[in-house]
Tab-separated table of C-alpha atoms in Angstrom:
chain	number	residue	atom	x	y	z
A	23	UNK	CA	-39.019	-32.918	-91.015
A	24	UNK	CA	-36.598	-30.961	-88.845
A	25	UNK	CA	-37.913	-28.608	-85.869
A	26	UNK	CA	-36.667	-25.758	-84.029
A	27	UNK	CA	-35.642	-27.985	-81.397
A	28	UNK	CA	-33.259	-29.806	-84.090
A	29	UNK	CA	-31.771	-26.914	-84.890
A	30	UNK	CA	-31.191	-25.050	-81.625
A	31	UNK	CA	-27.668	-24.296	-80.807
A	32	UNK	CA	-26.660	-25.526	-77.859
A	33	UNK	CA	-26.233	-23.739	-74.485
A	34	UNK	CA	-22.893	-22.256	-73.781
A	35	UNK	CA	-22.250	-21.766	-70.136
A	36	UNK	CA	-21.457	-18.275	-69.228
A	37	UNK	CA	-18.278	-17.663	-66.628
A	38	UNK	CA	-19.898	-16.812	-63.803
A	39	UNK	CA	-22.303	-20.325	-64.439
A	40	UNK	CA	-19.260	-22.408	-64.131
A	41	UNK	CA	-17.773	-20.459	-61.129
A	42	UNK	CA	-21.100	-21.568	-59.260
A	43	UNK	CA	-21.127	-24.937	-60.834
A	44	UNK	CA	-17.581	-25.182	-59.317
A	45	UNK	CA	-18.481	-23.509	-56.279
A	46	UNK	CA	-20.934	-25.759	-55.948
A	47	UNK	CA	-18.959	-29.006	-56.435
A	48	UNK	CA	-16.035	-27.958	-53.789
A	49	UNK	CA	-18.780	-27.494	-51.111
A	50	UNK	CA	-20.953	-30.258	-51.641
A	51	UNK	CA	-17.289	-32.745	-52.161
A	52	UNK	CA	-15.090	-31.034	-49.828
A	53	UNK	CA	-13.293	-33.386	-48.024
A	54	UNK	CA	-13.166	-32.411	-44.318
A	55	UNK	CA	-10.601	-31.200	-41.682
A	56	UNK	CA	-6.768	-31.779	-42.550
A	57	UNK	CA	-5.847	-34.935	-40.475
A	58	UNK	CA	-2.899	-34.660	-38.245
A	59	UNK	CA	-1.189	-38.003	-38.802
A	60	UNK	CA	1.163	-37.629	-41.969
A	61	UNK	CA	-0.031	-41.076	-43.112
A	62	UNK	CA	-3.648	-40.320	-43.006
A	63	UNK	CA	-3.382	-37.029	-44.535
A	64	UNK	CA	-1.274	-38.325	-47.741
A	65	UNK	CA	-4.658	-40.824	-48.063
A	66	UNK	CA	-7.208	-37.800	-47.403
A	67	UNK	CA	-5.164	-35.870	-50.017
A	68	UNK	CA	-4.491	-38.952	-52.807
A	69	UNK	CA	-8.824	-39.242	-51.859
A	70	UNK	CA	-8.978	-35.899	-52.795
A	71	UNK	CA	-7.180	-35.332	-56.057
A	72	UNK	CA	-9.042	-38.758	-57.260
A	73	UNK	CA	-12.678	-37.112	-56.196
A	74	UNK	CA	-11.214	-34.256	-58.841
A	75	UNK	CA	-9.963	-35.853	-61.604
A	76	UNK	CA	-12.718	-38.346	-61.694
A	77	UNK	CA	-15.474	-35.623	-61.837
A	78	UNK	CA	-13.301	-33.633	-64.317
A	79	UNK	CA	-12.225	-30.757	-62.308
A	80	UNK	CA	-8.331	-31.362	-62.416
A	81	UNK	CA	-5.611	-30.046	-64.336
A	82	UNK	CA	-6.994	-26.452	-64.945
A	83	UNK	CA	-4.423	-25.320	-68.078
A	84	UNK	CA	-3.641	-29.341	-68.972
A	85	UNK	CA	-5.207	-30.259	-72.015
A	86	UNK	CA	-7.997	-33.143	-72.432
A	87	UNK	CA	-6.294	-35.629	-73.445
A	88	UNK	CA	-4.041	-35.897	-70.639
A	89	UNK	CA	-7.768	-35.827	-68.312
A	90	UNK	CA	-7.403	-32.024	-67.693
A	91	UNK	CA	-9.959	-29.350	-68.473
A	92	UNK	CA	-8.467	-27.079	-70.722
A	93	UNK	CA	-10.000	-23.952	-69.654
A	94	UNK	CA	-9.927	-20.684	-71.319
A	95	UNK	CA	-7.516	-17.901	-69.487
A	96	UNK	CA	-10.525	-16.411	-67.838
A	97	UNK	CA	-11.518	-19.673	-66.307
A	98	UNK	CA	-8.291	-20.239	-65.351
A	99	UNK	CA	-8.237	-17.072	-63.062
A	100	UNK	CA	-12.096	-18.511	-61.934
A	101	UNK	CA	-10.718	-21.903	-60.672
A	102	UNK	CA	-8.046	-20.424	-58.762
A	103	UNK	CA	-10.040	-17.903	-57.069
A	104	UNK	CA	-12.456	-20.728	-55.991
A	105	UNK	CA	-10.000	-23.178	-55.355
A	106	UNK	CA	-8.323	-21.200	-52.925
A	107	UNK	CA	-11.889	-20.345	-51.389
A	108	UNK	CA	-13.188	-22.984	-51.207
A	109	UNK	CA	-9.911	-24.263	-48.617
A	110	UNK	CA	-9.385	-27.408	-50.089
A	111	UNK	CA	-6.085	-28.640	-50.186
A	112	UNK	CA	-3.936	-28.104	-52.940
A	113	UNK	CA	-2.178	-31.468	-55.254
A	114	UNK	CA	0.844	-33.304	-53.294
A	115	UNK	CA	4.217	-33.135	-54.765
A	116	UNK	CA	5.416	-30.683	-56.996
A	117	UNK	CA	4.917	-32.616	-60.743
A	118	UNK	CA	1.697	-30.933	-61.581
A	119	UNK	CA	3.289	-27.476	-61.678
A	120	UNK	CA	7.247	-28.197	-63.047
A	121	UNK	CA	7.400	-31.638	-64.738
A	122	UNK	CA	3.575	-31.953	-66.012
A	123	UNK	CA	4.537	-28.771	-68.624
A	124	UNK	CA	7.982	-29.875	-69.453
A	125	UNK	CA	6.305	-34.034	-70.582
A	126	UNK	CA	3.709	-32.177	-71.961
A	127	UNK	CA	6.367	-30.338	-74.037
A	128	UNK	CA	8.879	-32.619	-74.440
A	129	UNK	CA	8.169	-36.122	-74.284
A	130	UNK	CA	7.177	-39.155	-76.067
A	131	UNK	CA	3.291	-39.711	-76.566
A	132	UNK	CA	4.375	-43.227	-74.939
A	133	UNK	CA	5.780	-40.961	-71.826
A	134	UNK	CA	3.050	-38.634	-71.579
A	135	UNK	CA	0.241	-41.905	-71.618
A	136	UNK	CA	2.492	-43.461	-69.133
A	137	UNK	CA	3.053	-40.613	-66.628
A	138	UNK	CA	0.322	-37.780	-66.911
A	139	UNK	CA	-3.084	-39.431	-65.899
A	140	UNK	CA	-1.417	-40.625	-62.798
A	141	UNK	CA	0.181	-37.727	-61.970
A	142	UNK	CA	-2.748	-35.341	-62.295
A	143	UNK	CA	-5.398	-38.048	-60.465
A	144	UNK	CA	-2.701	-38.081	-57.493
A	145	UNK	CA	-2.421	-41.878	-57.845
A	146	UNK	CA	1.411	-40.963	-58.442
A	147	UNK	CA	3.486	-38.247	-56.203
A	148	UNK	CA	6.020	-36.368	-57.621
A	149	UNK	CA	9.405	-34.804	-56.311
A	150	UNK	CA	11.787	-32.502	-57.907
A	151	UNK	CA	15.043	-33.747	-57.488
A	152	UNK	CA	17.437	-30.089	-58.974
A	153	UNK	CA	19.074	-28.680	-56.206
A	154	UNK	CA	22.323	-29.984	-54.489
A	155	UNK	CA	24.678	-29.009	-51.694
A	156	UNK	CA	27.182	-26.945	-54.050
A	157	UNK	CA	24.292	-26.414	-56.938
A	158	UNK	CA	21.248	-24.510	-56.034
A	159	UNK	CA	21.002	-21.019	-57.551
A	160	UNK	CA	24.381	-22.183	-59.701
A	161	UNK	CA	22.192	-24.807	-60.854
A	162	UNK	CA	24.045	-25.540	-63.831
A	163	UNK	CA	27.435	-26.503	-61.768
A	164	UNK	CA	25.730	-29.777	-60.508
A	165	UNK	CA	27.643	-32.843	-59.968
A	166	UNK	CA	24.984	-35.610	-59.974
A	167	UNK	CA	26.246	-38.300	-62.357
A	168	UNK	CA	24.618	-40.974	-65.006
A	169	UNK	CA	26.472	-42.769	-66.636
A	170	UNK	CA	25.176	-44.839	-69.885
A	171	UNK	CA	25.286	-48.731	-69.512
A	172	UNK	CA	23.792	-50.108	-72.169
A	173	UNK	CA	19.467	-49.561	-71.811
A	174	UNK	CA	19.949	-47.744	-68.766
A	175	UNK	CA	21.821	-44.847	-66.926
A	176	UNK	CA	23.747	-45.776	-63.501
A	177	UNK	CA	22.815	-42.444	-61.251
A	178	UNK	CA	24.979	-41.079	-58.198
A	179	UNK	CA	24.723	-37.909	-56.545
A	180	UNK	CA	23.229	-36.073	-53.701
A	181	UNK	CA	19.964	-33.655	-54.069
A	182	UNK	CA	18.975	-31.628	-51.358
A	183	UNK	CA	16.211	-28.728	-50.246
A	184	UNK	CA	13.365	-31.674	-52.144
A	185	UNK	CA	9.884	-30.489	-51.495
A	186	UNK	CA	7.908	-33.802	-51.034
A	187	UNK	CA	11.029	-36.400	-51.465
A	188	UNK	CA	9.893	-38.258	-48.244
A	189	UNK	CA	6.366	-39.269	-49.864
A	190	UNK	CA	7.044	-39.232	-53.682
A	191	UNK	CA	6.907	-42.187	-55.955
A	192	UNK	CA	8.597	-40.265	-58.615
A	193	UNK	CA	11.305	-37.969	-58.747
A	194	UNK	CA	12.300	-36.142	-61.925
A	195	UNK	CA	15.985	-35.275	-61.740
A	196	UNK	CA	18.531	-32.920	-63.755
A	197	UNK	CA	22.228	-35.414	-63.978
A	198	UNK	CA	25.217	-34.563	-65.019
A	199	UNK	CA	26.010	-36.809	-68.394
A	200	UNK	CA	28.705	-34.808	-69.782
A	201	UNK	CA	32.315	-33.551	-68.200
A	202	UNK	CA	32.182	-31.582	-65.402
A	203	UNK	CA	33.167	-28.715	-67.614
A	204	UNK	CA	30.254	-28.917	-69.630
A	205	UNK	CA	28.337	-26.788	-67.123
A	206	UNK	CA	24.812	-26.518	-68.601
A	207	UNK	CA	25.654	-28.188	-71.871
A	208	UNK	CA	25.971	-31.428	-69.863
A	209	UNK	CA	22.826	-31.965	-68.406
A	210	UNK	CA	20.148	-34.400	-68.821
A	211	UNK	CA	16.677	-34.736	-67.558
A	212	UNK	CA	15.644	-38.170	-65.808
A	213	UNK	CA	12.539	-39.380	-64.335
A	214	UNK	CA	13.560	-41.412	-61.772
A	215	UNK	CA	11.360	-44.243	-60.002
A	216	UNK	CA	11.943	-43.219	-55.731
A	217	UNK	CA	11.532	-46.057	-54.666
A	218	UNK	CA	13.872	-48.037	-56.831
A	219	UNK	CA	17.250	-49.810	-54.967
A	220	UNK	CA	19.906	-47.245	-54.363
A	221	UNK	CA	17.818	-44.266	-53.710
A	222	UNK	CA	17.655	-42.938	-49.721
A	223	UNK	CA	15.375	-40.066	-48.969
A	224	UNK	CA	16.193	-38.385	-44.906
A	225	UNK	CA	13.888	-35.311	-43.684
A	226	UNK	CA	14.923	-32.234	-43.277
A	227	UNK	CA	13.292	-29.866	-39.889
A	228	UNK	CA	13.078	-26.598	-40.886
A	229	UNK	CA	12.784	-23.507	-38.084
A	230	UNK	CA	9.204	-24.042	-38.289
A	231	UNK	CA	10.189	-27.429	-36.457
A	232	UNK	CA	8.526	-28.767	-39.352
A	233	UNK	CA	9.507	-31.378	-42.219
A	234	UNK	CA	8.781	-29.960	-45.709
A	235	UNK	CA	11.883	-30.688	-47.140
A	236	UNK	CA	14.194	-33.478	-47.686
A	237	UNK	CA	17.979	-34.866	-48.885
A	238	UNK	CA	18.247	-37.448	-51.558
A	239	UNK	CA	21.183	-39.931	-51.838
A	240	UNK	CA	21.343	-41.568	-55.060
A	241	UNK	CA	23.652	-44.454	-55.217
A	242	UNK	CA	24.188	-46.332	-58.241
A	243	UNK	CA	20.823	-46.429	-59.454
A	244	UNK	CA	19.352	-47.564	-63.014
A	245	UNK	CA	16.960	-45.830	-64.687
A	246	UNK	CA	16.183	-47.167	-68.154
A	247	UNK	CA	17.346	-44.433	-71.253
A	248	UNK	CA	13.452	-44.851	-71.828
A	249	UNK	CA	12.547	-42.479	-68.968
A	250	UNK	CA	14.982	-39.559	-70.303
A	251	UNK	CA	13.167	-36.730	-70.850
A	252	UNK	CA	14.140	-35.179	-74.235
A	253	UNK	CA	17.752	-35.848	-76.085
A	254	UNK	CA	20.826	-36.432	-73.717
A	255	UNK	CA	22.493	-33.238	-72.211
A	256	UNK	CA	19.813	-31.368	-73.203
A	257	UNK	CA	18.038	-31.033	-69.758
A	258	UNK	CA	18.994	-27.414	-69.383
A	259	UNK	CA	16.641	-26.309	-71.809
A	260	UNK	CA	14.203	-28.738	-69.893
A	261	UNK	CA	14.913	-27.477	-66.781
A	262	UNK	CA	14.503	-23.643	-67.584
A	263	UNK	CA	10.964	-24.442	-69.048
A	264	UNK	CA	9.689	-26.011	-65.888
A	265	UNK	CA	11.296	-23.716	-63.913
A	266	UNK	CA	9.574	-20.970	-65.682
A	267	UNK	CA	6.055	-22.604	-65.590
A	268	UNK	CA	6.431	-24.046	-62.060
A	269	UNK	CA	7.225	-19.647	-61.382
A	270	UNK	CA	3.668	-19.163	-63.639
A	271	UNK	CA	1.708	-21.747	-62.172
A	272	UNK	CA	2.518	-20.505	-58.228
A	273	UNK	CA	1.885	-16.712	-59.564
A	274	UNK	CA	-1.498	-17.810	-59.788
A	275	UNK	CA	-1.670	-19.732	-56.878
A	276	UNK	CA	0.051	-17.137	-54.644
A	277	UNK	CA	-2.249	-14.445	-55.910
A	278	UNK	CA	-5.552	-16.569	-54.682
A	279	UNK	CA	-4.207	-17.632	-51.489
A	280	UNK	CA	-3.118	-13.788	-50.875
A	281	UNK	CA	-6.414	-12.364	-51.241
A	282	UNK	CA	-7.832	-14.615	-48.720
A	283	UNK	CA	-4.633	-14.293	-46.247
A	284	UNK	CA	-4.680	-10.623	-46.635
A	285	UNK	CA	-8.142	-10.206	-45.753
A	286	UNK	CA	-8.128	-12.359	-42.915
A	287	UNK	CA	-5.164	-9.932	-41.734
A	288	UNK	CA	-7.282	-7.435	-42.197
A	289	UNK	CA	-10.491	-8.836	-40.103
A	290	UNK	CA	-7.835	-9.682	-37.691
A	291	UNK	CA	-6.699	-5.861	-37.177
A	292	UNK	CA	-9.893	-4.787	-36.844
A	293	UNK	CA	-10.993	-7.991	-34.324
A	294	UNK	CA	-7.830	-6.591	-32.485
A	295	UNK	CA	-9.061	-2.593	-32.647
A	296	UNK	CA	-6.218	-1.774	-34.599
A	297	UNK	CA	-7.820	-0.887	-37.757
A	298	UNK	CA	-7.829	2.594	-37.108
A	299	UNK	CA	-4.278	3.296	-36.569
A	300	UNK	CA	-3.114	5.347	-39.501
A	301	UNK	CA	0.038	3.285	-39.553
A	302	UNK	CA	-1.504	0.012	-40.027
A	303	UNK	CA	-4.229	1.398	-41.951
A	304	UNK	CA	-1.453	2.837	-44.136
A	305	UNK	CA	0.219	-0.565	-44.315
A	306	UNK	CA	-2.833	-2.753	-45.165
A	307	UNK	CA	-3.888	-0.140	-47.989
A	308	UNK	CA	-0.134	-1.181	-49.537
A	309	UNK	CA	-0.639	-5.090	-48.997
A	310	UNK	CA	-3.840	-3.864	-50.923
A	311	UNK	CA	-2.119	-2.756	-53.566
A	312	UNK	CA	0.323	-5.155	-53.973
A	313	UNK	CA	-2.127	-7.989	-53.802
A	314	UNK	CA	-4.193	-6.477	-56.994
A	315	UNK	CA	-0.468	-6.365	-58.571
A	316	UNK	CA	0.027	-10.412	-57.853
A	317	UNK	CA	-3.057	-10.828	-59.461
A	318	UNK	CA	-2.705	-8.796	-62.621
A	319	UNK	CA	0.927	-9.791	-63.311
A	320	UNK	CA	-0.125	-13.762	-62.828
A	321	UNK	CA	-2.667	-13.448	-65.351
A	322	UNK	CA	-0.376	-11.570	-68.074
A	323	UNK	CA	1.805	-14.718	-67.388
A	324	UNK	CA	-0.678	-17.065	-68.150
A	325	UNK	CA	-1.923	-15.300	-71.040
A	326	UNK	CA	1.543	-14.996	-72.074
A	327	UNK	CA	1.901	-19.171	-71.798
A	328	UNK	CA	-1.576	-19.471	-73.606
A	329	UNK	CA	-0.219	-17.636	-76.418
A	330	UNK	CA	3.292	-18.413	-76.789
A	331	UNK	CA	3.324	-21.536	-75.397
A	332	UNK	CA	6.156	-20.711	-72.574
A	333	UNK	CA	5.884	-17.953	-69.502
A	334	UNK	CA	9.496	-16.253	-70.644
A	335	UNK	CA	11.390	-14.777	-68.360
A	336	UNK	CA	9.180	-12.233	-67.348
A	337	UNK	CA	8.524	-15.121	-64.702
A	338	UNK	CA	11.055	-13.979	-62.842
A	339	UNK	CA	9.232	-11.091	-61.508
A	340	UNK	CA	6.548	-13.046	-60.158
A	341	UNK	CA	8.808	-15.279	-58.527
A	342	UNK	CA	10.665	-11.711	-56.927
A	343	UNK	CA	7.225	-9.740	-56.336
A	344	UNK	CA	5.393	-12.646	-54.358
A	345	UNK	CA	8.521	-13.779	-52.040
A	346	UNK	CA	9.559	-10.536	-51.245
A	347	UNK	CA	5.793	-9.789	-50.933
A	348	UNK	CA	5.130	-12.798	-48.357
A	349	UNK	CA	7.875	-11.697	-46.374
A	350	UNK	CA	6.391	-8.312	-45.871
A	351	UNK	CA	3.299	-9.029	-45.054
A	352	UNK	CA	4.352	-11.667	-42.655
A	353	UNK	CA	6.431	-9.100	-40.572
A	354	UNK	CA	4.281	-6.916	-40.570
A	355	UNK	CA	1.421	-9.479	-39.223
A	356	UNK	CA	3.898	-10.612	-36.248
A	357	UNK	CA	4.881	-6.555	-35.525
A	358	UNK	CA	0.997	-5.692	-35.104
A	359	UNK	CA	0.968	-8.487	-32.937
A	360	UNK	CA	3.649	-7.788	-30.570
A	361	UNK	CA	4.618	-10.264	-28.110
A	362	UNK	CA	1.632	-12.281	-28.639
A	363	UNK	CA	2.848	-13.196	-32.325
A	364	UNK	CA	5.415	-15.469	-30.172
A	365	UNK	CA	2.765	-17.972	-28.933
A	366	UNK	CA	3.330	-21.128	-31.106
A	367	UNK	CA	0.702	-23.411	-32.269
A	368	UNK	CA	1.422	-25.499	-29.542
A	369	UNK	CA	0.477	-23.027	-26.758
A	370	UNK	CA	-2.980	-22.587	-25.903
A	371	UNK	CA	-2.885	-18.994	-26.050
A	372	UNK	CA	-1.899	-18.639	-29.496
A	373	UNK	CA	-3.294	-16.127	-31.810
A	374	UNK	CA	-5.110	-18.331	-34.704
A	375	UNK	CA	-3.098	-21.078	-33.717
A	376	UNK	CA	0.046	-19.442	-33.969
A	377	UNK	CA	-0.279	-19.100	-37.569
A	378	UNK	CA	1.639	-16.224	-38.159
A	379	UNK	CA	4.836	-16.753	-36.545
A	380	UNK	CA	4.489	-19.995	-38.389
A	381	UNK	CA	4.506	-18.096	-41.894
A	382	UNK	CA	6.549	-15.883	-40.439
A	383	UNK	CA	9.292	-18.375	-40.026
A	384	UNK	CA	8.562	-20.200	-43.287
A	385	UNK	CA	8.811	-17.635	-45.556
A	386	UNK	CA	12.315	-16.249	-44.270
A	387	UNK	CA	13.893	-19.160	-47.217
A	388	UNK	CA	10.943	-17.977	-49.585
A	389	UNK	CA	14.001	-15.741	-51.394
A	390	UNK	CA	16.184	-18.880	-51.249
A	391	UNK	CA	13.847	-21.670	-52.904
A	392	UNK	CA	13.082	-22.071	-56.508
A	393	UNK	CA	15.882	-19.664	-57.044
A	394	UNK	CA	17.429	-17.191	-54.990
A	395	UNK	CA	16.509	-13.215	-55.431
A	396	UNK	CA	19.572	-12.231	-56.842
A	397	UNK	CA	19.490	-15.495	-59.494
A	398	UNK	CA	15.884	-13.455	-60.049
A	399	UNK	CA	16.817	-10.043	-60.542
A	400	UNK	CA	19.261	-11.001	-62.800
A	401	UNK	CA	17.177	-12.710	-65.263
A	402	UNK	CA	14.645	-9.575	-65.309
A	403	UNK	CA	17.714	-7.114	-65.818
A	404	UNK	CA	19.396	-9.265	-68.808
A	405	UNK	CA	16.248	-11.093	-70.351
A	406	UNK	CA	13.352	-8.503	-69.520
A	407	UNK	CA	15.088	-4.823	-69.403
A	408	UNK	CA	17.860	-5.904	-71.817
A	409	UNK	CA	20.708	-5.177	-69.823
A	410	UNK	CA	24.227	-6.551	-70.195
A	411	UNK	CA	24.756	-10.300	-69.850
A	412	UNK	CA	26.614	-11.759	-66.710
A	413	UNK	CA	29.489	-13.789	-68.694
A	414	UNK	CA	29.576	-15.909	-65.057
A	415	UNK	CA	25.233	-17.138	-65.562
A	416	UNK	CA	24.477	-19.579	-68.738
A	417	UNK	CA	22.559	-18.180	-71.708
């Protein structure tokens, strides 16, 4: 004989139950103070992204299979917001963002066993390898070679401006397998092992002093046809997806981590009696503003992805809004400082460690990387408001 009990549904947790059940996990797990030494932070962070997966609080938007959570669009926005609360650090290497959608897409269900898990656990770091010395924003003009040999493509070429190249197992590449007139019809999309013979990785400082970016030299190096990504000089298509989601992904990010920065400017003007001043009054209230405009514009891109499968190119005003937004707020942060914005981190004297000269100086490439501003504004005037087509820019 059944009973109620039998037949009870079962309990559905509401949103703001898993926000505190997540809250509650990133305080109780957090993983301590950032080290200093390179080495030992790669090992607190690889710790970290392993403590996540293996509890089942990694990979957000990635479906199950692949060990990610699925969540709904609403809990999406939720596990940002705490994420980026909760100060924990953020996944090394730039696959979980750009290459994890386009595999996901794209590849073989051999490929997507193979690469995924690892990826999203952190046991694997990934590096985009796009940009070169004459082919950034002209990304399609890019002169990297591969050449077919039998099972495997022979690779030469230079990358440059690589965001995690000096730690990453993995880099996934865009090569050039057609003529070099093919432009963007002659591009392929390679995942290529970083630490196989032939490939040379050298730091680059930035004018932080810093070392977030790297060079790659690629020298006659084999990657089996196995780890092509999709059908041979089809990578542009390839590419423009994970640019697109790697532009949706850091909407969301950006929009967390801006509502925390901005209102630790804020506590800071009013730690620093400025608060009152109409004129930075007047210029919080519009970092305000444009804050609550990150936000809502990152979650109509992710609702957009959730329902049609791709961000569009309405990406591309994210990508404008947030690094023209950083800047801003950044100048503005060293201004109402005055000359004490000019202490570094390594002076004892410095405001919060110098931290805002620090973004301050990082953010003046923000309109470079991931596409300049202009590359930007044109894909909102000819794909979003319909305007005429640059003959110069592939379709």
């Amino acid at each position: 004989m059944s009973t109620a009990m039998d037949t009870q549904a079962p309990v559905v947790e509401t949103d703001e139950e898993f926000r505190a059940r997540l809250r509650a996990f990133l305080t109780e797990h957090h993983p301590g103070k950032r080290p200093r030494d390179a080495v030992e932070r790669l090992a607190w962070q690889k710790r970290w992204r392993a403590t996540l997966f293996d509890a089942g609080f990694a990979g957000p938007s990635w479906p199950r299979e692949y060990g990610g959570m699925d969540l709904s669009f609403r809990r999406q926005v939720i596990y940002q917001e705490e994420y980026n609360r909760a100060r924990v650090p953020g996944p090394q290497g730039t696959g979980l963002g750009i290459a994890a959608p386009t595999i996901i897409t794209y590849g073989t269900e051999e490929q997507k066993r193979r690469w995924l898990r690892p990826m999203l656990r952190g046991d694997k770091v990934w590096a985009q390898g796009y940009s070169e010395p004459e082919a950034g924003s002209d990304l399609h003009a890019l002169r990297t070679t591969a050449r077919l040999e039998g099972d495997h493509y022979v690779v030469n070429g230079q990358k440059v401006w690589n965001t995690y190249a000096d730690i990453a197992d993995v880099l996934f590449c865009l090569v050039r397998t057609g003529t070099p007139e093919s432009r963007q019809h002659g591009i392929t999309y390679l995942i290529v092992d970083a630490r196989a013979p032939g490939v040379t990785v050298r730091p680059l400082r930035d004018l932080t002093g810093a070392v977030h970016f790297s060079e790659i030299f690629l020298e006659n190096v084999r990657v089996p046809v196995t780890d092509r990504v999709g059908e041979e000089n089809d990578g542009w298509r390839l590419a423009r997806t994970s640019l697109g989601h790697e532009r949706a992904a850091g909407a969301m990010n950006q929009a967390a981590l801006y509502r925390r920065v901005l209102d630790e400017l804020i506590a800071l003007a009013e730690e620093r009696g400025l608060a009152a001043d109409a004129v930075v009054r007047d210029r919080l209230a519009q970092f305000e503003i444009r804050v609550r405009l990150m936000r809502s514009n990152a979650m109509r891109t992710i609702d957009t992805i959730r329902t049609h499968g791709e961000p569009g190119p309405a990406s591309s005003t994210s990508r404008l809004f947030i690094t023209t937004f950083e800047q801003d707020l950044h100048e503005f942060a060293v201004d109402m400082l005055g000359a004490d914005a000019l202490l570094t981190r390594e002076d004892p004297g410095a405001v919060q460690r110098g931290r805002w000269i620090n973004g301050f100086l990082s953010t003046r490439a923000s309109t470079i990387g991931a596409g300049t501003s202009e590359i930007q504004r044109n894909t909102i005037a000819e794909q979003v408001l319909g305007l005429p087509h640059d003959p110069a820019m592939p379709s």
